[in-house]
CSV table of C-alpha atoms in Angstrom, one decimal:
chain,number,residue,atom,x,y,z
F,1231,MET,CA,-32.2,-20.4,-73.8
F,1232,SER,CA,-33.1,-23.6,-76.7
F,1233,PRO,CA,-33.7,-26.8,-76.3
F,1234,PHE,CA,-31.3,-29.1,-77.5
F,1235,HIS,CA,-32.8,-31.3,-80.8
F,1236,ARG,CA,-30.9,-34.9,-81.1
F,1237,PRO,CA,-30.3,-35.5,-84.8
F,1238,PRO,CA,-31.9,-38.5,-85.6
F,1239,ARG,CA,-29.6,-41.7,-85.7
F,1240,PHE,CA,-30.0,-44.5,-88.8
F,1241,ASN,CA,-28.6,-47.3,-86.5
F,1242,TRP,CA,-32.1,-47.3,-84.1
F,1243,TRP,CA,-32.6,-50.5,-85.6
F,1244,LEU,CA,-29.1,-52.1,-84.2
F,1245,GLU,CA,-30.1,-50.7,-80.8
F,1246,ASN,CA,-32.2,-53.8,-79.4
F,1247,ARG,CA,-33.8,-57.3,-81.1
F,1248,ALA,CA,-37.4,-55.7,-81.6
F,1249,TYR,CA,-36.5,-53.0,-83.9
F,1250,ALA,CA,-33.6,-55.5,-85.4
F,1251,LEU,CA,-36.7,-58.5,-85.9
F,1252,PHE,CA,-38.6,-55.4,-87.5
F,1253,VAL,CA,-36.4,-54.4,-89.8
F,1254,VAL,CA,-35.8,-58.6,-91.1
F,1255,ARG,CA,-39.1,-58.8,-91.2
F,1256,GLU,CA,-39.6,-55.6,-93.2
F,1257,LEU,CA,-36.7,-56.9,-95.7
F,1258,THR,CA,-38.4,-59.7,-96.3
F,1259,SER,CA,-40.6,-58.4,-98.6
F,1260,VAL,CA,-37.2,-57.8,-101.0
F,1261,PHE,CA,-37.4,-61.2,-101.8
F,1262,ILE,CA,-40.9,-61.6,-101.5
F,1263,ALA,CA,-41.1,-58.9,-104.8
F,1264,ALA,CA,-38.4,-60.7,-106.7
F,1265,TYR,CA,-39.9,-64.0,-106.0
F,1266,VAL,CA,-43.0,-62.1,-108.1
F,1267,VAL,CA,-40.7,-61.0,-110.8
F,1268,LEU,CA,-39.5,-64.3,-111.1
F,1269,VAL,CA,-42.9,-66.0,-111.7
F,1270,LEU,CA,-44.5,-63.4,-113.6
F,1271,LEU,CA,-41.4,-64.1,-116.6
F,1272,LEU,CA,-42.4,-67.4,-115.2
F,1273,LEU,CA,-45.5,-67.0,-117.1
F,1274,ARG,CA,-44.3,-64.5,-119.9
F,1275,ASN,CA,-42.6,-67.8,-121.2
F,1276,LEU,CA,-45.2,-69.9,-120.7
F,1277,ALA,CA,-47.7,-67.3,-123.4
F,1278,LEU,CA,-44.0,-67.6,-125.8
F,1279,GLY,CA,-44.5,-71.1,-126.3
F,1280,ARG,CA,-42.9,-74.4,-125.0
F,1281,GLU,CA,-39.3,-73.6,-126.3
F,1282,ALA,CA,-39.1,-70.1,-123.8
F,1283,TYR,CA,-41.4,-72.1,-121.1
F,1284,GLU,CA,-38.2,-75.0,-121.1
F,1285,ALA,CA,-35.6,-72.5,-121.7
F,1286,TYR,CA,-37.2,-70.6,-118.6
F,1287,LEU,CA,-37.2,-73.3,-116.0
F,1288,ARG,CA,-33.5,-74.5,-117.0
F,1289,VAL,CA,-32.4,-70.5,-115.8
F,1290,LEU,CA,-34.5,-71.5,-112.7
F,1291,ALA,CA,-32.3,-74.5,-111.9
F,1292,THR,CA,-28.9,-73.2,-112.1
F,1293,PRO,CA,-27.4,-72.8,-108.8
F,1294,GLY,CA,-27.7,-69.5,-108.7
F,1295,MET,CA,-31.5,-69.4,-109.2
F,1296,VAL,CA,-32.0,-72.3,-106.9
F,1297,VAL,CA,-30.3,-69.9,-104.0
F,1298,LEU,CA,-32.5,-67.4,-104.4
F,1299,GLN,CA,-35.6,-69.5,-104.7
F,1300,ILE,CA,-35.2,-71.2,-101.5
F,1301,VAL,CA,-33.9,-67.6,-99.5
F,1302,ALA,CA,-37.3,-66.4,-101.0
F,1303,PHE,CA,-38.8,-69.4,-99.3
F,1304,ALA,CA,-37.3,-68.4,-95.8
F,1305,ALA,CA,-38.3,-65.2,-96.3
F,1306,ALA,CA,-42.0,-65.9,-97.0
F,1307,LEU,CA,-41.9,-68.3,-94.0
F,1308,TYR,CA,-40.4,-65.3,-91.6
F,1309,HIS,CA,-43.1,-62.9,-93.2
F,1310,SER,CA,-45.9,-64.9,-92.9
F,1311,ILE,CA,-45.1,-66.2,-89.8
F,1312,THR,CA,-44.7,-63.2,-88.0
F,1313,TRP,CA,-47.5,-61.8,-89.8
F,1314,PHE,CA,-50.0,-63.9,-88.5
F,1315,ALA,CA,-48.6,-63.2,-84.6
F,1316,LEU,CA,-49.4,-60.1,-85.2
F,1317,SER,CA,-52.8,-60.4,-87.2
F,1318,PRO,CA,-54.9,-60.2,-83.3
F,1319,LYS,CA,-53.6,-56.5,-83.2
F,1320,ALA,CA,-55.5,-55.5,-85.7
F,1321,MET,CA,-58.1,-57.5,-85.8
F,1322,VAL,CA,-60.9,-57.4,-82.5
F,1323,VAL,CA,-62.9,-60.4,-83.2
F,1324,ARG,CA,-66.2,-60.5,-80.9
F,1325,LEU,CA,-68.8,-62.9,-81.0
F,1326,GLY,CA,-71.4,-61.4,-78.7
F,1327,GLU,CA,-69.7,-59.7,-75.5
F,1328,LYS,CA,-67.2,-61.9,-75.8
F,1329,ARG,CA,-63.4,-61.5,-77.3
F,1330,VAL,CA,-62.6,-64.2,-80.2
F,1331,PRO,CA,-59.1,-64.6,-77.8
F,1332,PRO,CA,-56.2,-64.2,-79.8
F,1333,ARG,CA,-55.0,-67.4,-80.3
F,1334,VAL,CA,-58.3,-68.7,-82.4
F,1335,VAL,CA,-57.1,-65.4,-84.6
F,1336,VAL,CA,-53.7,-66.2,-85.3
F,1337,GLY,CA,-54.8,-70.2,-85.5
F,1338,ALA,CA,-57.6,-69.2,-88.0
F,1339,ASN,CA,-54.5,-67.7,-90.5
F,1340,TYR,CA,-53.1,-70.8,-90.3
F,1341,VAL,CA,-56.1,-72.9,-91.6
F,1342,ALA,CA,-56.4,-70.0,-94.5
F,1343,TRP,CA,-53.1,-70.9,-95.2
F,1344,ILE,CA,-53.3,-74.5,-95.1
F,1345,VAL,CA,-56.9,-74.5,-97.4
F,1346,VAL,CA,-55.6,-72.1,-100.0
F,1347,SER,CA,-51.9,-74.2,-100.2
F,1348,ALA,CA,-53.8,-77.4,-100.7
F,1349,ILE,CA,-56.0,-75.6,-103.2
F,1350,ILE,CA,-53.0,-74.7,-105.1
F,1351,ALA,CA,-51.0,-77.7,-104.8
F,1352,TRP,CA,-54.3,-79.6,-106.1
F,1353,ILE,CA,-54.3,-78.0,-108.9
F,1354,VAL,CA,-50.9,-77.3,-109.7
F,1355,LEU,CA,-49.9,-81.3,-108.9
F,1356,GLY,CA,-53.6,-82.7,-110.1
F,1357,ALA,CA,-53.1,-81.0,-113.3
P,1057,MET,CA,-18.1,-53.9,-45.1
P,1058,PRO,CA,-18.3,-50.7,-46.8
P,1059,ALA,CA,-22.3,-49.5,-48.0
P,1060,PRO,CA,-22.6,-50.6,-51.4
P,1061,THR,CA,-22.9,-47.7,-53.9
P,1062,ILE,CA,-24.4,-47.7,-57.5
P,1063,THR,CA,-23.1,-45.0,-59.7
P,1064,LEU,CA,-25.9,-43.6,-62.1
P,1065,GLU,CA,-24.8,-41.6,-65.8
P,1066,VAL,CA,-26.8,-38.8,-66.2
P,1067,LEU,CA,-27.2,-36.7,-69.1
P,1068,ARG,CA,-27.0,-33.0,-68.6
P,1069,TYR,CA,-27.8,-30.5,-70.6
P,1070,ARG,CA,-28.1,-27.2,-69.2
P,1071,PRO,CA,-28.8,-24.7,-72.2
P,1072,GLY,CA,-26.3,-21.3,-72.5
P,1073,GLN,CA,-23.9,-23.4,-70.5
P,1074,ASP,CA,-23.5,-26.4,-72.6
P,1075,GLN,CA,-23.4,-26.6,-76.7
P,1076,ALA,CA,-24.4,-30.4,-76.4
P,1077,PRO,CA,-25.8,-33.1,-73.7
P,1078,VAL,CA,-22.7,-34.2,-71.9
P,1079,PHE,CA,-23.0,-37.2,-69.7
P,1080,GLN,CA,-22.1,-36.9,-65.5
P,1081,ALA,CA,-21.6,-40.0,-63.3
P,1082,TYR,CA,-23.3,-39.6,-59.6
P,1083,ARG,CA,-22.2,-42.2,-56.9
P,1084,VAL,CA,-25.4,-43.0,-54.6
P,1085,PRO,CA,-25.6,-45.1,-51.8
P,1086,TYR,CA,-27.6,-48.4,-53.3
P,1087,ARG,CA,-30.7,-49.9,-51.8
P,1088,ASP,CA,-32.3,-53.0,-53.1
P,1089,ASP,CA,-35.7,-51.2,-52.5
P,1090,TRP,CA,-34.7,-47.9,-54.6
P,1091,VAL,CA,-36.2,-47.3,-57.8
P,1092,VAL,CA,-33.9,-44.7,-60.7
P,1093,LEU,CA,-36.0,-41.9,-59.5
P,1094,ASP,CA,-34.9,-42.0,-55.8
P,1095,ALA,CA,-31.2,-42.3,-56.9
P,1096,LEU,CA,-32.1,-39.2,-58.8
P,1097,ASN,CA,-34.0,-37.6,-55.8
P,1098,TYR,CA,-31.0,-38.8,-53.2
P,1099,ILE,CA,-29.1,-36.8,-55.6
P,1100,LYS,CA,-31.1,-34.0,-56.2
P,1101,ASP,CA,-31.5,-33.6,-52.5
P,1102,GLU,CA,-27.5,-34.0,-51.6
P,1103,MET,CA,-24.9,-34.4,-53.9
P,1104,ASP,CA,-26.1,-32.0,-57.2
P,1105,GLY,CA,-29.1,-29.5,-56.3
P,1106,THR,CA,-29.2,-28.6,-60.6
P,1107,VAL,CA,-30.2,-32.2,-61.6
P,1108,SER,CA,-33.6,-31.4,-63.8
P,1109,TYR,CA,-36.1,-34.0,-64.3
P,1110,ARG,CA,-39.7,-34.4,-63.8
P,1111,TRP,CA,-41.6,-36.3,-61.3
P,1112,SER,CA,-44.4,-36.5,-59.0
P,1113,CYS,CA,-46.5,-39.1,-57.7
P,1114,ARG,CA,-43.7,-41.9,-57.6
P,1115,MET,CA,-45.9,-44.4,-58.0
P,1116,GLY,CA,-46.7,-45.2,-62.3
P,1117,VAL,CA,-49.8,-43.3,-62.3
P,1118,CYS,CA,-48.9,-39.6,-63.1
P,1119,GLY,CA,-46.6,-40.4,-65.7
P,1120,SER,CA,-44.4,-37.4,-64.8
P,1121,CYS,CA,-41.0,-39.4,-65.2
P,1122,GLY,CA,-40.2,-41.2,-67.9
P,1123,MET,CA,-36.9,-41.1,-68.9
P,1124,MET,CA,-34.9,-43.0,-71.3
P,1125,ILE,CA,-32.1,-46.1,-68.9
P,1126,ASN,CA,-30.0,-47.4,-70.2
P,1127,GLY,CA,-31.5,-46.9,-73.4
P,1128,VAL,CA,-35.1,-48.3,-72.6
P,1129,PRO,CA,-38.0,-46.0,-71.8
P,1130,LYS,CA,-39.0,-46.5,-68.4
P,1131,LEU,CA,-40.9,-44.6,-65.6
P,1132,SER,CA,-38.3,-44.3,-63.2
P,1133,CYS,CA,-40.3,-44.7,-60.9
P,1134,ALA,CA,-40.7,-48.2,-62.1
P,1135,ALA,CA,-37.1,-48.9,-62.7
P,1136,PHE,CA,-35.6,-50.8,-59.6
P,1137,LEU,CA,-31.8,-50.1,-59.2
P,1138,ARG,CA,-31.6,-54.3,-58.0
P,1139,ASP,CA,-32.4,-55.4,-62.3
P,1140,TYR,CA,-29.0,-53.3,-62.7
P,1141,TYR,CA,-26.8,-53.3,-59.8
P,1142,PRO,CA,-23.7,-53.8,-59.5
P,1143,ALA,CA,-23.8,-51.8,-63.0
P,1144,THR,CA,-23.5,-48.7,-63.9
P,1145,VAL,CA,-27.5,-47.6,-64.9
P,1146,ARG,CA,-27.4,-44.7,-67.5
P,1147,VAL,CA,-30.0,-42.4,-67.3
P,1148,GLU,CA,-31.6,-40.3,-70.6
P,1149,PRO,CA,-34.1,-38.0,-71.3
P,1150,LEU,CA,-36.8,-39.9,-73.2
P,1151,ALA,CA,-35.4,-40.0,-77.2
P,1152,HIS,CA,-36.4,-38.0,-80.1
P,1153,PHE,CA,-38.5,-35.5,-78.1
P,1154,PRO,CA,-35.9,-32.1,-78.3
P,1155,ILE,CA,-34.3,-31.7,-74.3
P,1156,GLU,CA,-35.6,-28.4,-72.4
P,1157,ARG,CA,-33.1,-28.9,-69.9
P,1158,ASP,CA,-31.4,-32.5,-68.3
P,1159,LEU,CA,-33.6,-35.5,-68.3
P,1160,VAL,CA,-37.0,-32.7,-69.1
P,1161,ILE,CA,-37.9,-32.7,-72.5
P,1162,VAL,CA,-40.4,-30.3,-74.6
P,1163,LEU,CA,-43.5,-31.7,-74.8
P,1164,ASP,CA,-44.8,-29.4,-77.1
P,1165,ASP,CA,-45.7,-31.7,-79.4
P,1166,PHE,CA,-47.6,-33.9,-78.1
P,1167,MET,CA,-49.8,-31.3,-76.1
P,1168,GLN,CA,-50.6,-30.6,-79.8
P,1169,LYS,CA,-50.9,-33.7,-81.1
P,1170,LEU,CA,-53.1,-34.7,-78.4
P,1171,SER,CA,-55.3,-32.0,-78.4
P,1172,ALA,CA,-56.0,-32.0,-82.5
P,1173,VAL,CA,-57.8,-35.7,-81.9
P,1174,LYS,CA,-60.0,-34.3,-78.9
P,1175,PRO,CA,-59.9,-36.8,-76.9
P,1176,TRP,CA,-63.0,-35.7,-75.1
P,1177,ILE,CA,-66.7,-37.0,-75.7
P,1178,ILE,CA,-68.4,-35.6,-78.4
P,1179,ARG,CA,-71.9,-35.1,-79.2
P,1180,LYS,CA,-74.2,-34.1,-82.4
P,1181,ASP,CA,-76.2,-33.1,-79.5
P,1182,GLU,CA,-75.7,-32.3,-76.0
P,1183,ARG,CA,-78.2,-34.2,-74.1
P,1184,PRO,CA,-80.2,-31.0,-71.8
P,1185,VAL,CA,-78.9,-32.0,-67.8
P,1186,ALA,CA,-82.1,-32.8,-66.8
P,1187,GLU,CA,-82.3,-36.1,-68.7
P,1188,ARG,CA,-79.6,-36.8,-67.0
P,1189,GLU,CA,-76.7,-38.9,-67.7
P,1190,TYR,CA,-75.5,-40.9,-70.2
P,1191,ARG,CA,-75.5,-44.5,-69.4
P,1192,GLN,CA,-73.2,-47.1,-70.6
P,1193,THR,CA,-73.3,-50.9,-69.5
P,1194,PRO,CA,-70.2,-52.4,-68.8
P,1195,ALA,CA,-69.8,-54.4,-71.6
P,1196,GLU,CA,-69.6,-51.3,-73.3
P,1197,LEU,CA,-67.0,-49.8,-70.7
P,1198,ASP,CA,-65.1,-52.8,-71.7
P,1199,ARG,CA,-64.8,-52.4,-75.6
P,1200,TYR,CA,-62.8,-49.2,-74.7
P,1201,LYS,CA,-61.3,-49.2,-71.5
P,1202,GLN,CA,-58.2,-50.8,-72.4
P,1203,PHE,CA,-57.5,-47.8,-74.0
P,1204,SER,CA,-58.3,-44.9,-71.6
P,1205,MET,CA,-55.8,-46.0,-69.0
P,1206,CYS,CA,-53.0,-43.6,-70.9
P,1207,ILE,CA,-51.1,-42.1,-68.3
P,1208,ASN,CA,-49.8,-40.1,-71.4
P,1209,CYS,CA,-46.1,-40.4,-70.0
P,1210,LEU,CA,-44.9,-41.0,-73.8
P,1211,LEU,CA,-42.7,-44.2,-73.4
P,1212,CYS,CA,-44.4,-45.3,-76.4
P,1213,TYR,CA,-42.9,-41.8,-78.3
P,1214,ALA,CA,-39.6,-42.6,-76.8
P,1215,ALA,CA,-39.5,-46.0,-78.6
P,1216,CYS,CA,-41.3,-45.2,-81.7
P,1217,PRO,CA,-38.7,-45.5,-84.8
P,1218,VAL,CA,-41.7,-43.9,-86.7
P,1219,TYR,CA,-42.1,-41.2,-84.7
P,1220,GLU,CA,-38.0,-40.1,-85.5
P,1221,LEU,CA,-37.8,-40.8,-88.6
P,1222,GLU,CA,-41.4,-38.8,-89.3
P,1223,PRO,CA,-41.6,-36.8,-86.6
P,1224,ARG,CA,-45.1,-35.0,-88.1
P,1225,PHE,CA,-46.7,-38.7,-87.7
P,1226,VAL,CA,-49.3,-38.8,-84.7
P,1227,GLY,CA,-48.4,-41.1,-82.6
P,1228,PRO,CA,-49.0,-44.4,-80.9
P,1229,ALA,CA,-50.7,-42.2,-77.3
P,1230,ALA,CA,-52.6,-39.7,-79.2
P,1231,ILE,CA,-53.8,-42.4,-81.5
P,1232,ALA,CA,-55.0,-45.2,-79.0
P,1233,LEU,CA,-56.8,-42.4,-77.0
P,1234,ALA,CA,-58.3,-41.7,-80.5
P,1235,ALA,CA,-59.2,-44.8,-80.6
P,1236,ARG,CA,-60.7,-45.1,-76.9
P,1237,TYR,CA,-63.4,-42.6,-77.9
P,1238,ASN,CA,-64.3,-43.5,-80.6
P,1239,MET,CA,-65.1,-46.6,-79.2
P,1240,ASP,CA,-67.5,-44.9,-76.6
P,1241,SER,CA,-70.7,-45.9,-76.9
P,1242,ARG,CA,-71.2,-42.4,-75.8
P,1243,ASP,CA,-69.0,-40.6,-78.1
P,1244,GLU,CA,-70.6,-39.5,-81.8
P,1245,GLY,CA,-66.8,-37.7,-83.0
P,1246,ARG,CA,-65.9,-40.0,-84.7
P,1247,GLN,CA,-65.6,-38.8,-88.3
P,1248,GLN,CA,-63.8,-35.7,-86.4
P,1249,ARG,CA,-61.1,-37.4,-85.6
P,1250,GLN,CA,-60.6,-39.4,-88.4
P,1251,GLU,CA,-59.3,-36.1,-89.9
P,1252,ILE,CA,-56.9,-36.6,-88.2
P,1253,VAL,CA,-56.2,-40.3,-87.2
P,1254,ALA,CA,-56.8,-41.6,-91.4
P,1255,GLY,CA,-54.7,-38.5,-92.4
P,1256,PRO,CA,-51.8,-38.2,-94.2
P,1257,ASP,CA,-49.5,-38.0,-90.8
P,1258,GLY,CA,-51.9,-40.7,-89.3
P,1259,VAL,CA,-52.0,-44.4,-88.9
P,1260,TRP,CA,-50.9,-44.7,-92.0
P,1261,ASP,CA,-47.3,-43.9,-90.9
P,1262,CYS,CA,-47.1,-46.6,-88.4
P,1263,THR,CA,-45.2,-49.5,-90.1
P,1264,LEU,CA,-46.2,-52.2,-86.8
P,1265,VAL,CA,-42.5,-51.8,-85.0
P,1266,GLY,CA,-44.8,-52.4,-81.8
P,1267,GLU,CA,-42.7,-51.1,-79.7
P,1268,CYS,CA,-44.7,-48.4,-78.4
P,1269,THR,CA,-46.8,-51.8,-76.6
P,1270,THR,CA,-43.8,-53.4,-75.3
P,1271,VAL,CA,-43.2,-50.2,-73.6
P,1272,CYS,CA,-46.1,-49.2,-71.8
P,1273,PRO,CA,-46.8,-49.2,-68.2
P,1274,THR,CA,-50.2,-49.3,-68.2
P,1275,ASP,CA,-51.1,-52.2,-70.9
P,1276,VAL,CA,-52.4,-49.9,-73.2
P,1277,ASP,CA,-51.4,-51.2,-76.5
P,1278,PRO,CA,-51.0,-48.7,-78.5
P,1279,ALA,CA,-50.0,-51.0,-81.5
P,1280,GLY,CA,-53.4,-52.4,-81.2
P,1281,ALA,CA,-55.6,-49.2,-81.6
P,1282,ILE,CA,-53.2,-48.5,-84.4
P,1283,GLN,CA,-53.9,-51.3,-86.4
P,1284,GLN,CA,-57.4,-51.4,-85.6
P,1285,GLY,CA,-57.5,-47.9,-86.9
P,1286,LYS,CA,-55.9,-49.4,-90.0
P,1287,LEU,CA,-58.4,-51.7,-90.4
P,1288,SER,CA,-61.4,-49.2,-89.8
P,1289,SER,CA,-60.1,-46.4,-92.1
P,1290,ALA,CA,-60.0,-49.4,-94.6
P,1291,VAL,CA,-63.8,-50.5,-94.5
P,1292,ASP,CA,-64.2,-47.0,-94.8
P,1293,TRP,CA,-62.6,-46.4,-97.4
P,1294,VAL,CA,-64.0,-49.5,-99.2
P,1295,LYS,CA,-67.7,-48.0,-98.1
P,1296,SER,CA,-66.8,-44.9,-99.7
P,1297,VAL,CA,-66.3,-46.6,-103.1
P,1298,MET,CA,-68.8,-49.6,-103.6
P,1299,LEU,CA,-71.6,-47.5,-101.5
P,1300,PRO,CA,-70.4,-44.1,-102.5
P,1301,TRP,CA,-74.0,-42.7,-102.2
P,1302,GLY,CA,-74.5,-44.1,-98.9
P,1303,LYS,CA,-74.2,-42.7,-95.5
P,1304,ARG,CA,-70.0,-43.9,-94.6
């Protein structure tokens, strides 16, 4: 007379849309990690001198690399937007006794994103 | 016109008789004011008295009648047949728990985790009865009230893929209840609960799938409780590094 233990399933994430979207969000980190590697290589080649840097830029401009960068960009957008949407879950901000509405917390993330992006754009394009 | 009917496929597991669970179909009368629990009661009363399941209040308060209904964890007292009719309704015991018999799951794991987070008010020094009760303002009540609505129905565990893959995970309801007491102005037990909540099987196991909150019948938001637990545990850690001599 023993209880029945159901074996764990490994296709659980195909069962409903929310699980599938969650797995997609997790997988986007692979592309983000890949892009981080590209940027680190960029810095390394920059340190090695002009020739190495320009050779690396030519590698980045090959069709396969361009596709990788577009996919990584799309993954980064999906990753950022879905995490911003979840941020009020972790951050309960109170002003006095009132809770700041979750929309405002999400909005603050977007504002910070835009400000940081603008600063980086100013450094990169202005220099 | 014949009276309308609806078919329920109920997962049966009779220990000592079945090697593994099997579905058994029952065709029951369809009424648009019936919930899945009414249909199960009809089966039990009129068709097959051997079908086992837990239920008590029939109104979403007791938290006993959680089941997988067409693969989604729901209280069977709140799942109307009219939302499925005329299709067949599949009724299974809550996912991720061992099956005791038919739709009855083994609760021991949750009961152990629930008591581990000490879901009661802990005081460093109990105030003598003569000094009367611990008072609380409505605003202080409001801080934790949402997390106090948990009815221990375990739908959140059945919705949590982490709990399936990592059965040691303390899990949504137990962590939400720990948060409920941690946020209570009368409580002084957070440090004791942190051993479990911030421990190796605590909040950091959560990958924020968020389905615990989606399926919760009382809008507790366990996913929120867990993420807030991560944030406060991280703050604890930063304080312990920055201010190693200070009081955490």
